[in-house]
CSV table of C-alpha atoms in Angstrom, one decimal:
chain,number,residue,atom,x,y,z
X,1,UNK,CA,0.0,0.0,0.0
X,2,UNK,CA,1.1,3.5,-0.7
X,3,UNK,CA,2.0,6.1,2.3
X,4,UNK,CA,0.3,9.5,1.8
X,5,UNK,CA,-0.8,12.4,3.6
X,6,UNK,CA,-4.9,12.9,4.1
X,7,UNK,CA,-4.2,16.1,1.6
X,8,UNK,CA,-2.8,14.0,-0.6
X,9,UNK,CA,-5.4,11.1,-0.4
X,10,UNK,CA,-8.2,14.2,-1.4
X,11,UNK,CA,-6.2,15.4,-4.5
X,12,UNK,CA,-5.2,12.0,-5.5
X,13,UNK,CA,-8.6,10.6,-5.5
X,14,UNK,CA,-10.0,13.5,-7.1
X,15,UNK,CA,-7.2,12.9,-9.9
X,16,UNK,CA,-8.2,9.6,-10.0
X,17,UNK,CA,-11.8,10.0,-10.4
X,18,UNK,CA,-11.8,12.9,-13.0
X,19,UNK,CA,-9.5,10.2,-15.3
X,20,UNK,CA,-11.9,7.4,-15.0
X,21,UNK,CA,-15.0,9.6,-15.5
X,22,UNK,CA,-14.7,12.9,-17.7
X,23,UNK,CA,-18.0,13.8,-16.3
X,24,UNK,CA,-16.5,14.8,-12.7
X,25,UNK,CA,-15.8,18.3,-12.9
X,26,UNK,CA,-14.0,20.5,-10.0
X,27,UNK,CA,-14.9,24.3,-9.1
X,28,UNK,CA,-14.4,26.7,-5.9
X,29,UNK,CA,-12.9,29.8,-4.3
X,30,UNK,CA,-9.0,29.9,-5.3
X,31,UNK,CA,-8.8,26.2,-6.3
X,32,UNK,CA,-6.3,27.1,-9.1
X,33,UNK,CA,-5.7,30.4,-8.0
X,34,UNK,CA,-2.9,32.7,-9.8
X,35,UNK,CA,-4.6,33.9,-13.1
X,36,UNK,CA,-3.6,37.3,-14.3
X,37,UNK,CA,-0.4,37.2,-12.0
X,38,UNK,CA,3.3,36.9,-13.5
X,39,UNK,CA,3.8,33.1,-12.2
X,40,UNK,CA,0.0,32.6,-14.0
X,41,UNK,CA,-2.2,29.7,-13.3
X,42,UNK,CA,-1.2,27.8,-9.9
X,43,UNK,CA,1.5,30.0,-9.4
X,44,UNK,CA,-0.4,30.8,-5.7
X,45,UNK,CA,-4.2,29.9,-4.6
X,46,UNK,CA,-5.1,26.3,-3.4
X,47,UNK,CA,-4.4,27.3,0.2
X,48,UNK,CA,-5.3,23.5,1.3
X,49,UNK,CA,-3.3,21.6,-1.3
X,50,UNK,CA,-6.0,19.6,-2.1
X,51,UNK,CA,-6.4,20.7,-5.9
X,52,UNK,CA,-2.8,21.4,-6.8
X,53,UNK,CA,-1.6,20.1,-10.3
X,54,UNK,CA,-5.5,19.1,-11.4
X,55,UNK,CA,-5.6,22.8,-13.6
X,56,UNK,CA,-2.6,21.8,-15.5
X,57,UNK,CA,-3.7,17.9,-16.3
X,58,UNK,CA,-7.8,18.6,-17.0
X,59,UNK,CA,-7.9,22.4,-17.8
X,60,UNK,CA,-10.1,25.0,-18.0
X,61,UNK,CA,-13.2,23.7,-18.5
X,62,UNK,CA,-13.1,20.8,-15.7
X,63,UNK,CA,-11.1,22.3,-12.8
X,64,UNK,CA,-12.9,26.3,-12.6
X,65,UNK,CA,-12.3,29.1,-10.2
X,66,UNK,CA,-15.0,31.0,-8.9
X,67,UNK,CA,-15.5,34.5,-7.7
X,68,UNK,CA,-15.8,34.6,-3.8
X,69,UNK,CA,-19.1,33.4,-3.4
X,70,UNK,CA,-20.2,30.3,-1.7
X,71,UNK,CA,-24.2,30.6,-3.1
X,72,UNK,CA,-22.5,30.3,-6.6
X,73,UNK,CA,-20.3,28.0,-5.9
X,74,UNK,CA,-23.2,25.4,-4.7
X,75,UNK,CA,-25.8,26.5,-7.2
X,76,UNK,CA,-23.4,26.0,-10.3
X,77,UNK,CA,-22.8,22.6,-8.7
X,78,UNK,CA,-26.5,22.1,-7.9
X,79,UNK,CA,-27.2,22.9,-12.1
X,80,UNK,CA,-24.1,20.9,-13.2
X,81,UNK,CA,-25.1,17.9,-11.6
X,82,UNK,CA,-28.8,18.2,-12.8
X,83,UNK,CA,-26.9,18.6,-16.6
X,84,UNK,CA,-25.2,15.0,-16.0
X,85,UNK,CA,-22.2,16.1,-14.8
X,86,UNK,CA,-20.8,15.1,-11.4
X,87,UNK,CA,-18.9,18.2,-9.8
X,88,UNK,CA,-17.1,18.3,-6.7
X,89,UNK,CA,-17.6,21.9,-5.0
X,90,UNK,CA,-15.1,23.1,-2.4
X,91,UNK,CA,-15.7,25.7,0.3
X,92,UNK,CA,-12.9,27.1,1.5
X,93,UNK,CA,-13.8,26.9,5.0
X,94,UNK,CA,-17.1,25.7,6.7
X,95,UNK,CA,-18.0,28.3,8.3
X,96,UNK,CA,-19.9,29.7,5.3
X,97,UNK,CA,-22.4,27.2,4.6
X,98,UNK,CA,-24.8,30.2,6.1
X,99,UNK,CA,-24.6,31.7,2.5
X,100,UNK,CA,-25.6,28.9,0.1
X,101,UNK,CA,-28.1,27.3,2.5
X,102,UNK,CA,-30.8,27.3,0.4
X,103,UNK,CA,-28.6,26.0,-2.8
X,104,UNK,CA,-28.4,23.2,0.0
X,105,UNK,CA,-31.0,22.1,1.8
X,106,UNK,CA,-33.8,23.6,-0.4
X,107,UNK,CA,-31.9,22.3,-3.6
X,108,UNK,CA,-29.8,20.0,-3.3
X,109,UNK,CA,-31.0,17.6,-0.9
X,110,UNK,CA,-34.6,18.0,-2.1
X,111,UNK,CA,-34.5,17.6,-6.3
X,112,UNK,CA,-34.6,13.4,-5.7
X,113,UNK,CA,-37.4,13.9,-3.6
X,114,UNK,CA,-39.5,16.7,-5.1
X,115,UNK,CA,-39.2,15.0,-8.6
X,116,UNK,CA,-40.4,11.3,-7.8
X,117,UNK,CA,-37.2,10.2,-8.4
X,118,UNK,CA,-36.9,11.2,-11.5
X,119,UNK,CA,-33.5,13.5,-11.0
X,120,UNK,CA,-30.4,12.7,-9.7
X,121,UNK,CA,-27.8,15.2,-8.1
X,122,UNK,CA,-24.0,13.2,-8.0
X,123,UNK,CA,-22.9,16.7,-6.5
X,124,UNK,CA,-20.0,16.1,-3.7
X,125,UNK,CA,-19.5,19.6,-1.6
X,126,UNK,CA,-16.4,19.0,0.2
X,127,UNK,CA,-15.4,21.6,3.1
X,128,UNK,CA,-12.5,22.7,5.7
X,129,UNK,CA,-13.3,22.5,9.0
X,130,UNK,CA,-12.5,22.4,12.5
X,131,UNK,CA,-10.7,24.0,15.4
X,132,UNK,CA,-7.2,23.6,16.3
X,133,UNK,CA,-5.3,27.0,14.3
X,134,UNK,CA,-6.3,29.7,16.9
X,135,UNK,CA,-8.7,31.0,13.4
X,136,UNK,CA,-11.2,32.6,15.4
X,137,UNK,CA,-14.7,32.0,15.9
X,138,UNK,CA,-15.8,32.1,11.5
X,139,UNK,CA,-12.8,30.1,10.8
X,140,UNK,CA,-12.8,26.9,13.2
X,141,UNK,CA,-16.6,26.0,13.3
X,142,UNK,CA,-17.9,22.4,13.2
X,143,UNK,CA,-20.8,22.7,11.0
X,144,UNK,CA,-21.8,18.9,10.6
X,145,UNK,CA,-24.8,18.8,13.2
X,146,UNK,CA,-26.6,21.1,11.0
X,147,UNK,CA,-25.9,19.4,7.8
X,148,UNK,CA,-26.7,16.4,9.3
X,149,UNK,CA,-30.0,17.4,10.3
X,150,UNK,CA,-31.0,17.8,6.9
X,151,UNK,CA,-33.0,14.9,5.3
X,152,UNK,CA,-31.5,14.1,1.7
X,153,UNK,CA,-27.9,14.5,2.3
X,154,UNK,CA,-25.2,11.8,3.4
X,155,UNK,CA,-22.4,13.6,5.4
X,156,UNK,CA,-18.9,12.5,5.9
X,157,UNK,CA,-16.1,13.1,8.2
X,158,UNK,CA,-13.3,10.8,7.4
X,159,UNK,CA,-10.6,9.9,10.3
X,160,UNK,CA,-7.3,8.8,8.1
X,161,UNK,CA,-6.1,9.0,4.5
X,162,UNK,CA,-7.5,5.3,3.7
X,163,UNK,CA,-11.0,6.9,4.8
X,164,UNK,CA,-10.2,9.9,2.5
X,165,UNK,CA,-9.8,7.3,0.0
X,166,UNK,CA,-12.6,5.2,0.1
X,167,UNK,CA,-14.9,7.5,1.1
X,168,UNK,CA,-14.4,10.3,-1.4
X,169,UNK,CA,-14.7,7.8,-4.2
X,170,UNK,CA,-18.1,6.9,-2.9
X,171,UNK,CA,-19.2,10.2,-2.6
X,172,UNK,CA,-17.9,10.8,-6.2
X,173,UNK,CA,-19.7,8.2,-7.7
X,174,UNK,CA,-22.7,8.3,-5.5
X,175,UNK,CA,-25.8,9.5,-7.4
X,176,UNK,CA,-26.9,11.6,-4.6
X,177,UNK,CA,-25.6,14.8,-2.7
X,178,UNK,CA,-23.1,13.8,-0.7
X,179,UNK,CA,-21.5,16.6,1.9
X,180,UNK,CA,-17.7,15.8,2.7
X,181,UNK,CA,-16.2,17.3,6.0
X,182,UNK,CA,-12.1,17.6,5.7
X,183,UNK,CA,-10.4,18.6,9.6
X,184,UNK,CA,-7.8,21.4,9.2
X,185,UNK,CA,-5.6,19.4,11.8
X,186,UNK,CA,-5.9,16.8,9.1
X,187,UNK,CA,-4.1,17.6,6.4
X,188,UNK,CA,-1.1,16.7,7.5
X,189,UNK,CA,-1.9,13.5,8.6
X,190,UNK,CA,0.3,10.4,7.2
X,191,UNK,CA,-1.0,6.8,6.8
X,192,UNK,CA,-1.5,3.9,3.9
X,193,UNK,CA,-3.9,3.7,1.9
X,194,UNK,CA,-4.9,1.0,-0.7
X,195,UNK,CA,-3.7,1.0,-4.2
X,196,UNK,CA,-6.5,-0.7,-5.6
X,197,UNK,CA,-8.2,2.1,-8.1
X,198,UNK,CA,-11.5,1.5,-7.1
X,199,UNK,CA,-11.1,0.8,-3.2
X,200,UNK,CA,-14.6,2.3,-2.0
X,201,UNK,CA,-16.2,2.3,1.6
X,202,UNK,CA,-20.1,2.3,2.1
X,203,UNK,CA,-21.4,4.8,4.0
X,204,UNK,CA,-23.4,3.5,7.0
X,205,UNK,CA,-20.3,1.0,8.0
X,206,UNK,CA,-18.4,2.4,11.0
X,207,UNK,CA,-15.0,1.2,11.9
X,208,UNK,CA,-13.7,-0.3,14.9
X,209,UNK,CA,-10.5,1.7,15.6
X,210,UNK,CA,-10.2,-0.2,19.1
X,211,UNK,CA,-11.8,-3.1,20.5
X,212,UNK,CA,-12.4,-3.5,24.2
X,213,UNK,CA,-15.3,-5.0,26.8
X,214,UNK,CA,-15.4,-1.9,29.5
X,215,UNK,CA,-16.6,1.2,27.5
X,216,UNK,CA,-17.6,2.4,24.1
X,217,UNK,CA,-15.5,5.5,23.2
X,218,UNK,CA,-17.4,7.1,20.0
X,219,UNK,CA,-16.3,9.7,17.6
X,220,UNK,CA,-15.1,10.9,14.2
X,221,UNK,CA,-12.5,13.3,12.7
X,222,UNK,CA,-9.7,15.0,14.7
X,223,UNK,CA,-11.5,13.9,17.9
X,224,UNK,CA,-11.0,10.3,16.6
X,225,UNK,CA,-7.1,10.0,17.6
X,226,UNK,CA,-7.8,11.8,20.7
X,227,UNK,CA,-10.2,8.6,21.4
X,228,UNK,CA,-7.7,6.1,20.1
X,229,UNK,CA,-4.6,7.1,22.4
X,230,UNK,CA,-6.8,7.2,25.7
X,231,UNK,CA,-8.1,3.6,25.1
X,232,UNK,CA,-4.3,2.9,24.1
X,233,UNK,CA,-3.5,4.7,27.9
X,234,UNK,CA,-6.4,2.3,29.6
X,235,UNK,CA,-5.5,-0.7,28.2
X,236,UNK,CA,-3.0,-0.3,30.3
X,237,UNK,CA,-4.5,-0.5,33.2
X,238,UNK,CA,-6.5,-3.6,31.8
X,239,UNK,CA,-9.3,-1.6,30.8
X,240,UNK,CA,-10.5,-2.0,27.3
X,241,UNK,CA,-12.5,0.3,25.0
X,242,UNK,CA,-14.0,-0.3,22.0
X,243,UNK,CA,-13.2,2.9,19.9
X,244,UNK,CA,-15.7,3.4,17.3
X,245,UNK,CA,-15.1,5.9,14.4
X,246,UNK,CA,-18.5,6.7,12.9
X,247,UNK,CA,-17.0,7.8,8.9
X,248,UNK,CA,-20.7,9.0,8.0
X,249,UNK,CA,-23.3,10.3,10.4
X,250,UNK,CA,-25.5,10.6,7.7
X,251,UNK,CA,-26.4,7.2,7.3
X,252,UNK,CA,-25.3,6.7,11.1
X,253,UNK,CA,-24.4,3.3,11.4
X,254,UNK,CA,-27.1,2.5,14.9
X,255,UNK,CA,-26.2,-1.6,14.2
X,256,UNK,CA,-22.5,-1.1,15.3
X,257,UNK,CA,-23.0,1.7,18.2
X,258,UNK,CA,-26.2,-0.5,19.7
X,259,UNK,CA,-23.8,-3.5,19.3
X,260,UNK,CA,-20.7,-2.3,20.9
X,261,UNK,CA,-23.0,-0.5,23.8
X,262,UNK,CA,-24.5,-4.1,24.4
X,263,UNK,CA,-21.7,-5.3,25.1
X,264,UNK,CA,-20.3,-2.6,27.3
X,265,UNK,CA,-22.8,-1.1,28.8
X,266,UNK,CA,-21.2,2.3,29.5
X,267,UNK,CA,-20.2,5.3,26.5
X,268,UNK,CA,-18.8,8.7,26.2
X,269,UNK,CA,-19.7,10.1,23.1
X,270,UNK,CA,-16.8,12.7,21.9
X,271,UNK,CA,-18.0,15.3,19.5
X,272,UNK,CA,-16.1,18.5,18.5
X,273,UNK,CA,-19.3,20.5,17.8
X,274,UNK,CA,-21.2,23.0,20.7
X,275,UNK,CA,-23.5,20.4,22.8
X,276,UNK,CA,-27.1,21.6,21.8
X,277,UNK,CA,-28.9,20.0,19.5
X,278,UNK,CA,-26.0,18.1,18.3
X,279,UNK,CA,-24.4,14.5,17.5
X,280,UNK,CA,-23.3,14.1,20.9
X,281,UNK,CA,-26.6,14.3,22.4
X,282,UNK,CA,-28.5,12.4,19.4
X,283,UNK,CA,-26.4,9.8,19.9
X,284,UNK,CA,-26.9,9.4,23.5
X,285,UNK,CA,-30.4,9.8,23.3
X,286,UNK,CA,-30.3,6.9,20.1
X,287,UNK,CA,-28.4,4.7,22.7
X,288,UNK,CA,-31.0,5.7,25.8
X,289,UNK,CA,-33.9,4.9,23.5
X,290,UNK,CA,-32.7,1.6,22.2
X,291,UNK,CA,-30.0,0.1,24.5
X,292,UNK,CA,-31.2,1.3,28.3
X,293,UNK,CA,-31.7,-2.2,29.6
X,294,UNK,CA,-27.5,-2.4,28.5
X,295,UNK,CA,-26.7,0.4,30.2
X,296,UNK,CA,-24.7,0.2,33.2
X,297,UNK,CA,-24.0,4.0,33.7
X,298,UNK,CA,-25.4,7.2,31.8
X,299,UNK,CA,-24.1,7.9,28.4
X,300,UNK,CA,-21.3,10.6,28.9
X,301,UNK,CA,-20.5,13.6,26.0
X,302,UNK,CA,-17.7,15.5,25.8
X,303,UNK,CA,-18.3,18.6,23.9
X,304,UNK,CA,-17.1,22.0,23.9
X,305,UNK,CA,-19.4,24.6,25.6
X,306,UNK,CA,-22.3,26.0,24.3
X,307,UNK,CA,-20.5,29.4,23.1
X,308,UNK,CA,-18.2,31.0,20.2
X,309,UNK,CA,-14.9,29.3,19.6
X,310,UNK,CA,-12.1,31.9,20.9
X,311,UNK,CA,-9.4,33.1,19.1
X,312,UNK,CA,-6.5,33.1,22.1
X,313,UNK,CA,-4.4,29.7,22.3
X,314,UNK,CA,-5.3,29.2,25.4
X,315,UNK,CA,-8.5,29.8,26.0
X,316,UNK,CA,-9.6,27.3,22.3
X,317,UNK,CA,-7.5,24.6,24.2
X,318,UNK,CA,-9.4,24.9,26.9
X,319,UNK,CA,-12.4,25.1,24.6
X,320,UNK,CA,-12.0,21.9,22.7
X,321,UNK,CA,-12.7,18.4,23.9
X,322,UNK,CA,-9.0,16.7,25.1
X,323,UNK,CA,-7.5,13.8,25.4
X,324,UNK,CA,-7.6,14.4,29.2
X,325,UNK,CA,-11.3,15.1,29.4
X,326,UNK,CA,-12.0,11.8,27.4
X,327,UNK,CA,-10.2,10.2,29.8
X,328,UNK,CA,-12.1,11.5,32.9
X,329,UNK,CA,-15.3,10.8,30.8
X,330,UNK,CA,-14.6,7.2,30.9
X,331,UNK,CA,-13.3,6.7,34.3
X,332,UNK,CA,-16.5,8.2,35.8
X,333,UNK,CA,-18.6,6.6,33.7
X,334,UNK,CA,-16.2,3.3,35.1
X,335,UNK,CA,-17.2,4.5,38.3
X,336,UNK,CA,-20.5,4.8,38.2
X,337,UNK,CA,-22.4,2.2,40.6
C-alpha cells in the first residue's frame, strides 16, 4: 500500500476520479488560484493543497475558479449535476455554509425527492473544518450537526487517508448529494492507503478503531485519535475500550453503536461540535432509546461549551474536547455504581 498524507489522499482521489470519468468536474474559491499574476495559473491559490496540479492535467473547463461566493459556488454545482455532470464543490472553510443554504437544503438535498425520483444530483460539496489553528470564531466552526439534520444528504467526516480514499470515491460516484467534511488538523496526517483504483467504503459502515469490553469510546474526525490514544493509555490498566469511528453520520451506522454499547454497557460520546442540539446528544439519546436495559452507567458527552470558539491559544485549548477530558469521561462513567 502507498503512504500518503490525508491532503494527498483528497487530491489523488479527485485525480483519479476525473480520469476514469470525464463527467467529474471540479470548481471553488481559489482552487487554481494565480490567473492574471506573472507566475500565471497555480502560481499561488489552493491554500489547502487539495487541488494542486489538477488545472494543469484537466484544464479550463473541468477544474474552474470561482469568484468569492459560496451561493455560486453550490448553485453552479446544484445545475451541473442536474446537466449529467458530477462536480465536486469546495468551500474554503465551513464556516460559510450560512450563505448557500438554500442552494443546499432547499436544492440540493430536495430535487430526488421533489421530482419522484426522477433527477439525480451526484454533486460532492467538500469543506474545511475544524478548530485547532487559533482562526477565530468564523474560521474553526464544526458545522456537521446542522448538515446532518438535513433529510436528503449523506455527510462524511473521514478519520485517516484510507478513509479519505474510500470514502471520497463513494461520494464521487454516488448519485446523490453527498457533503464531505475535511479537519484542518488533518491535512497533514500520514497513513497507507490502498492501491486498488477503485477501493470504496459504504457509508453506514463504522470502523472499529479499538476493540475493548469496559466502555464504548465514540467519535469521528480530529477527535477520533484523541479517542484512540486514551483507550491505548487504559489498556493499560487492563481496561479496554471499544473505539468506534462513525465515517458518515448521515447514514449513522445504529447496528454497530447498539452492538458495541451491548456489550459494554457504558459510552462517552466525543463530538467537537457546541453540545445543543447536536451528535453528541442524538447519539446518546439513540443509545438511551434503544439500548437502556444495557446500560450500566449514563451515556457521557464530551463537547465543547455551548458558546463561540475563541481566538487566544489558550482559552480554544481549553475550549475543545481533550484527550484528558476523554479520559475522565470514561473513568467516571467506570465509576458509576
Amino acid at each position: 500500500m502507498a503512504r500518503m498524507m490525508y491532503r494527498d489522499a483528497v487530491v489523488s482521489t479527485i485525480a483519479e476520479e476525473m480520469e476514469r470519468d470525464p463527467s467529474v468536474v471540479m470548481l471553488g474559491e481559489d482552487i487554481v488560484g494565480g490567473m492574471g499574476t506573472p507566475g500565471g495559473p497555480e502560481a499561488i491559490g489552493g491554500i489547502w493543497s487539495t487541488s494542486t496540479g489538477l488545472f494543469g492535467k484537466f484544464g479550463a473547463d473541468r477544474v474552474i475558479d470561482t469568484p468569492i461566493s459560496e451561493s455560486a459556488i453550490i448553485g453552479a454545482a446544484a445545475g451541473l449535476a442536474l446537466s449529467g455532470k458530477r462536480p465536486i464543490a469546495e468551500l474554503m472553510f465551513a464556516d460559510f455554509i450560512g450563505v448557500s443554504l438554500d442552494q443546499i437544503w432547499n436544492q440540493l438535498a430536495k430535487f430526488r425527492y421533489m421530482f419522484g425520483g426522477k433527477s439525480r444530483c451526484p454533486a460532492v460539496i467538500r469543506m474545511a473544518y475544524g478548530a485547532g489553528y487559533n482562526a477565530a470564531a468564523q474560521h474553526s466552526q464544526s458545522v456537521h450537526q446542522i448538515l446532518t439534520g438535513m433529510p436528503g444528504l449523506k455527510v462524511v467526516m473521514p478519520s485517516t487517508p484510507a478513509d479519505v480514499k474510500g470514502l471520497l470515491r463513494t461520494a464521487i460516484r454516488d448519485d446523490d448529494p453527498v457533503i464531505f467534511l475535511e479537519h484542518k488538523a488533518l491535512y497533514g496526517m500520514k497513513g497507507e492507503v490502498p492501491d486498488d483504483p477503485d477501493f470504496t467504503i459504504p457509508y453506514g459502515h463504522a470502523r472499529l478503531a479499538r476493540a475493548g469490553q469496559d466502555v464504548t469510546i465514540i467519535s469521528s474526525g480530529l477527535l477520533l485519535g484523541f479517542c484512540e490514544a486514551v483507550a491505548d493509555k487504559l489498556a493499560a490498566e487492563g481496561i479496554g475500550c471499544d473505539v468506534i469511528d462513525l465515517r458518515t453520520t448521515s447514514p449513522l451506522d445504529e447496528e454497530t453503536i447498539l452492538d458495541s454499547v451491548e456489550v459494554t454497557g457504558r459510552v462517552v460520546v466525543v463530538d467537537e461540535a457546541p453540545p445543543r442540539c447536536g451528535l453528541a446528544g442524538d447519539i446518546c439519546a439513540l443509545i438511551a432509546n434503544k439500548a437502556f436495559a444495557s446500560l450500566k452507567a449514563p451515556p457521557e458527552a464530551v463537547t465543547p461549551p455551548h458558546t463561540p470558539i475563541p481566538f487566544a491559544r489558550e482559552l480554544e485549548s481549553a475550549y475543545l474536547p481533550s484527550a484528558d477530558k476523554i479520559e475522565a469521561a470514561v473513568r467516571k462513567t467506570l465509576s458509576w455504581r
